[in-house]
PDB file of C-alpha atoms in Angstrom:
ATOM      1  CA  UNK A 173       2.838  12.264 -14.552  1.00  0.00           C
ATOM      2  CA  UNK A 174       5.511  10.013 -13.466  1.00  0.00           C
ATOM      3  CA  UNK A 175       6.098   9.634  -9.906  1.00  0.00           C
ATOM      4  CA  UNK A 176       9.139   7.812  -8.090  1.00  0.00           C
ATOM      5  CA  UNK A 177       9.527   7.679  -4.523  1.00  0.00           C
ATOM      6  CA  UNK A 178      12.927   8.419  -3.035  1.00  0.00           C
ATOM      7  CA  UNK A 179      15.096   5.747  -1.059  1.00  0.00           C
ATOM      8  CA  UNK A 180      12.995   3.323   0.871  1.00  0.00           C
ATOM      9  CA  UNK A 181       9.378   4.963   0.330  1.00  0.00           C
ATOM     10  CA  UNK A 182       6.762   3.160  -1.532  1.00  0.00           C
ATOM     11  CA  UNK A 183       3.579   4.502  -3.183  1.00  0.00           C
ATOM     12  CA  UNK A 184       0.658   2.444  -2.425  1.00  0.00           C
ATOM     13  CA  UNK A 185      -3.132   2.368  -3.999  1.00  0.00           C
ATOM     14  CA  UNK A 186      -5.477   1.143  -1.104  1.00  0.00           C
ATOM     15  CA  UNK A 187      -7.675  -1.732  -2.329  1.00  0.00           C
ATOM     16  CA  UNK A 188     -11.393  -1.061  -1.248  1.00  0.00           C
ATOM     17  CA  UNK A 189     -13.031  -3.684   0.928  1.00  0.00           C
ATOM     18  CA  UNK A 190     -16.556  -5.292   0.309  1.00  0.00           C
ATOM     19  CA  UNK A 191     -19.501  -3.167   1.322  1.00  0.00           C
ATOM     20  CA  UNK A 192     -21.513  -6.074   2.525  1.00  0.00           C
ATOM     21  CA  UNK A 193     -20.770  -8.460   5.320  1.00  0.00           C
ATOM     22  CA  UNK A 194     -20.838 -12.280   4.732  1.00  0.00           C
ATOM     23  CA  UNK A 195     -24.414 -12.275   6.346  1.00  0.00           C
ATOM     24  CA  UNK A 196     -25.619  -9.836   3.640  1.00  0.00           C
ATOM     25  CA  UNK A 197     -25.453  -6.773   6.029  1.00  0.00           C
ATOM     26  CA  UNK A 198     -24.633  -3.650   3.851  1.00  0.00           C
ATOM     27  CA  UNK A 199     -22.010  -1.500   5.774  1.00  0.00           C
ATOM     28  CA  UNK A 200     -22.623   2.267   5.077  1.00  0.00           C
ATOM     29  CA  UNK A 201     -19.684   4.614   4.196  1.00  0.00           C
ATOM     30  CA  UNK A 202     -20.078   6.269   7.629  1.00  0.00           C
ATOM     31  CA  UNK A 203     -19.177   3.165   9.422  1.00  0.00           C
ATOM     32  CA  UNK A 204     -16.545   1.775   7.209  1.00  0.00           C
ATOM     33  CA  UNK A 205     -12.805   2.185   8.136  1.00  0.00           C
ATOM     34  CA  UNK A 206     -10.233   2.827   5.550  1.00  0.00           C
ATOM     35  CA  UNK A 207      -8.694  -0.242   3.933  1.00  0.00           C
ATOM     36  CA  UNK A 208      -5.326  -1.618   5.302  1.00  0.00           C
ATOM     37  CA  UNK A 209      -4.646  -3.511   2.224  1.00  0.00           C
ATOM     38  CA  UNK A 210      -3.149  -2.132  -0.747  1.00  0.00           C
ATOM     39  CA  UNK A 211      -0.974  -2.643  -4.143  1.00  0.00           C
ATOM     40  CA  UNK A 212       2.348  -1.105  -4.595  1.00  0.00           C
ATOM     41  CA  UNK A 213       2.327   1.444  -7.619  1.00  0.00           C
ATOM     42  CA  UNK A 214       5.992   2.583  -7.390  1.00  0.00           C
ATOM     43  CA  UNK A 215       8.886   1.994  -5.032  1.00  0.00           C
ATOM     44  CA  UNK A 216      12.120   3.799  -4.461  1.00  0.00           C
ATOM     45  CA  UNK A 217      15.860   2.691  -5.215  1.00  0.00           C
ATOM     46  CA  UNK A 218      16.393   1.364  -1.740  1.00  0.00           C
ATOM     47  CA  UNK A 219      17.508   2.174   1.709  1.00  0.00           C
ATOM     48  CA  UNK A 220      21.038   3.960   2.200  1.00  0.00           C
ATOM     49  CA  UNK A 221      23.203   2.329   4.743  1.00  0.00           C
ATOM     50  CA  UNK A 222      25.645   4.173   6.785  1.00  0.00           C
ATOM     51  CA  UNK A 223      28.538   2.996   4.701  1.00  0.00           C
ATOM     52  CA  UNK A 224      26.881   4.452   1.584  1.00  0.00           C
ATOM     53  CA  UNK A 225      25.782   1.137   0.055  1.00  0.00           C
ATOM     54  CA  UNK A 226      22.294   0.608  -0.929  1.00  0.00           C
ATOM     55  CA  UNK A 227      19.752  -2.107   0.298  1.00  0.00           C
ATOM     56  CA  UNK A 228      17.152  -2.970  -2.396  1.00  0.00           C
ATOM     57  CA  UNK A 229      13.558  -3.212  -1.311  1.00  0.00           C
ATOM     58  CA  UNK A 230      11.761  -6.345  -0.480  1.00  0.00           C
ATOM     59  CA  UNK A 231       8.613  -5.074  -2.244  1.00  0.00           C
ATOM     60  CA  UNK A 232       7.977  -4.179  -5.928  1.00  0.00           C
ATOM     61  CA  UNK A 233       5.343  -2.666  -7.982  1.00  0.00           C
ATOM     62  CA  UNK A 234       2.271  -4.812  -8.237  1.00  0.00           C
ATOM     63  CA  UNK A 235       2.627  -6.883  -4.898  1.00  0.00           C
ATOM     64  CA  UNK A 236      -0.247  -6.643  -2.621  1.00  0.00           C
ATOM     65  CA  UNK A 237       0.668  -5.589   0.942  1.00  0.00           C
ATOM     66  CA  UNK A 238      -0.904  -5.123   4.442  1.00  0.00           C
ATOM     67  CA  UNK A 239      -0.062  -1.906   6.255  1.00  0.00           C
ATOM     68  CA  UNK A 240      -0.750  -0.408   9.585  1.00  0.00           C
ATOM     69  CA  UNK A 241      -3.888   1.560  10.408  1.00  0.00           C
ATOM     70  CA  UNK A 242      -2.159   4.881  10.662  1.00  0.00           C
ATOM     71  CA  UNK A 243       0.761   4.360   8.214  1.00  0.00           C
ATOM     72  CA  UNK A 244       1.710   6.591   5.598  1.00  0.00           C
ATOM     73  CA  UNK A 245       0.854  10.042   4.172  1.00  0.00           C
ATOM     74  CA  UNK A 246      -1.932  10.694   1.832  1.00  0.00           C
ATOM     75  CA  UNK A 247      -1.072  12.383  -1.422  1.00  0.00           C
ATOM     76  CA  UNK A 248      -3.063  13.055  -4.742  1.00  0.00           C
ATOM     77  CA  UNK A 249      -1.173  11.897  -7.878  1.00  0.00           C
ATOM     78  CA  UNK A 250      -2.849  12.401 -11.337  1.00  0.00           C
ATOM     79  CA  UNK A 251      -6.124  12.968  -9.496  1.00  0.00           C
ATOM     80  CA  UNK A 252      -5.818   9.570  -7.582  1.00  0.00           C
ATOM     81  CA  UNK A 253      -5.673   9.287  -3.712  1.00  0.00           C
ATOM     82  CA  UNK A 254      -2.488   7.200  -2.918  1.00  0.00           C
ATOM     83  CA  UNK A 255      -0.446   6.636   0.167  1.00  0.00           C
ATOM     84  CA  UNK A 256       3.433   7.127   0.291  1.00  0.00           C
ATOM     85  CA  UNK A 257       5.038   5.247   3.199  1.00  0.00           C
ATOM     86  CA  UNK A 258       8.351   4.100   4.450  1.00  0.00           C
ATOM     87  CA  UNK A 259       9.048   0.335   3.531  1.00  0.00           C
ATOM     88  CA  UNK A 260       9.166  -0.244   7.304  1.00  0.00           C
ATOM     89  CA  UNK A 261       5.404   0.541   7.463  1.00  0.00           C
ATOM     90  CA  UNK A 262       4.461  -2.331   5.477  1.00  0.00           C
ATOM     91  CA  UNK A 263       3.415  -5.200   7.891  1.00  0.00           C
ATOM     92  CA  UNK A 264       3.649  -8.167   4.922  1.00  0.00           C
ATOM     93  CA  UNK A 265       3.242  -9.213   1.289  1.00  0.00           C
ATOM     94  CA  UNK A 266      -0.022 -11.016   0.552  1.00  0.00           C
ATOM     95  CA  UNK A 267       0.989 -13.818  -1.887  1.00  0.00           C
ATOM     96  CA  UNK A 268      -1.518 -15.445  -4.210  1.00  0.00           C
ATOM     97  CA  UNK A 269      -4.254 -12.911  -3.267  1.00  0.00           C
ATOM     98  CA  UNK A 270      -5.404 -12.123  -7.123  1.00  0.00           C
ATOM     99  CA  UNK A 271      -5.510 -16.006  -7.788  1.00  0.00           C
ATOM    100  CA  UNK A 272      -7.433 -16.887  -4.531  1.00  0.00           C
ATOM    101  CA  UNK A 273      -9.940 -14.032  -5.419  1.00  0.00           C
ATOM    102  CA  UNK A 274     -10.536 -15.147  -9.174  1.00  0.00           C
ATOM    103  CA  UNK A 275     -10.964 -18.745  -7.923  1.00  0.00           C
ATOM    104  CA  UNK A 276     -13.839 -17.689  -5.521  1.00  0.00           C
TER     105      UNK A 276
END
């Protein structure tokens, strides 16, 4: 199923964090918080302004982003848990995240 968010909304897949600390301590599932980092899966067409013009979104599919702890609404698309949120809920784009992890 194809899903395209409307207007200034984006569809985000959470990126799971490590289950072990730098010191080697394993974090159990009950103590873990939901990650606040994700990958943009799909974006809407843009924000409609009062004059009827459309402002394109600053994010695109494939971007890694940080978002607020309570941002978005959880939805299930094709059996996968995703978040749908407004672009304003996104705190920032992580640039070079994939390259940095591959080098490590």
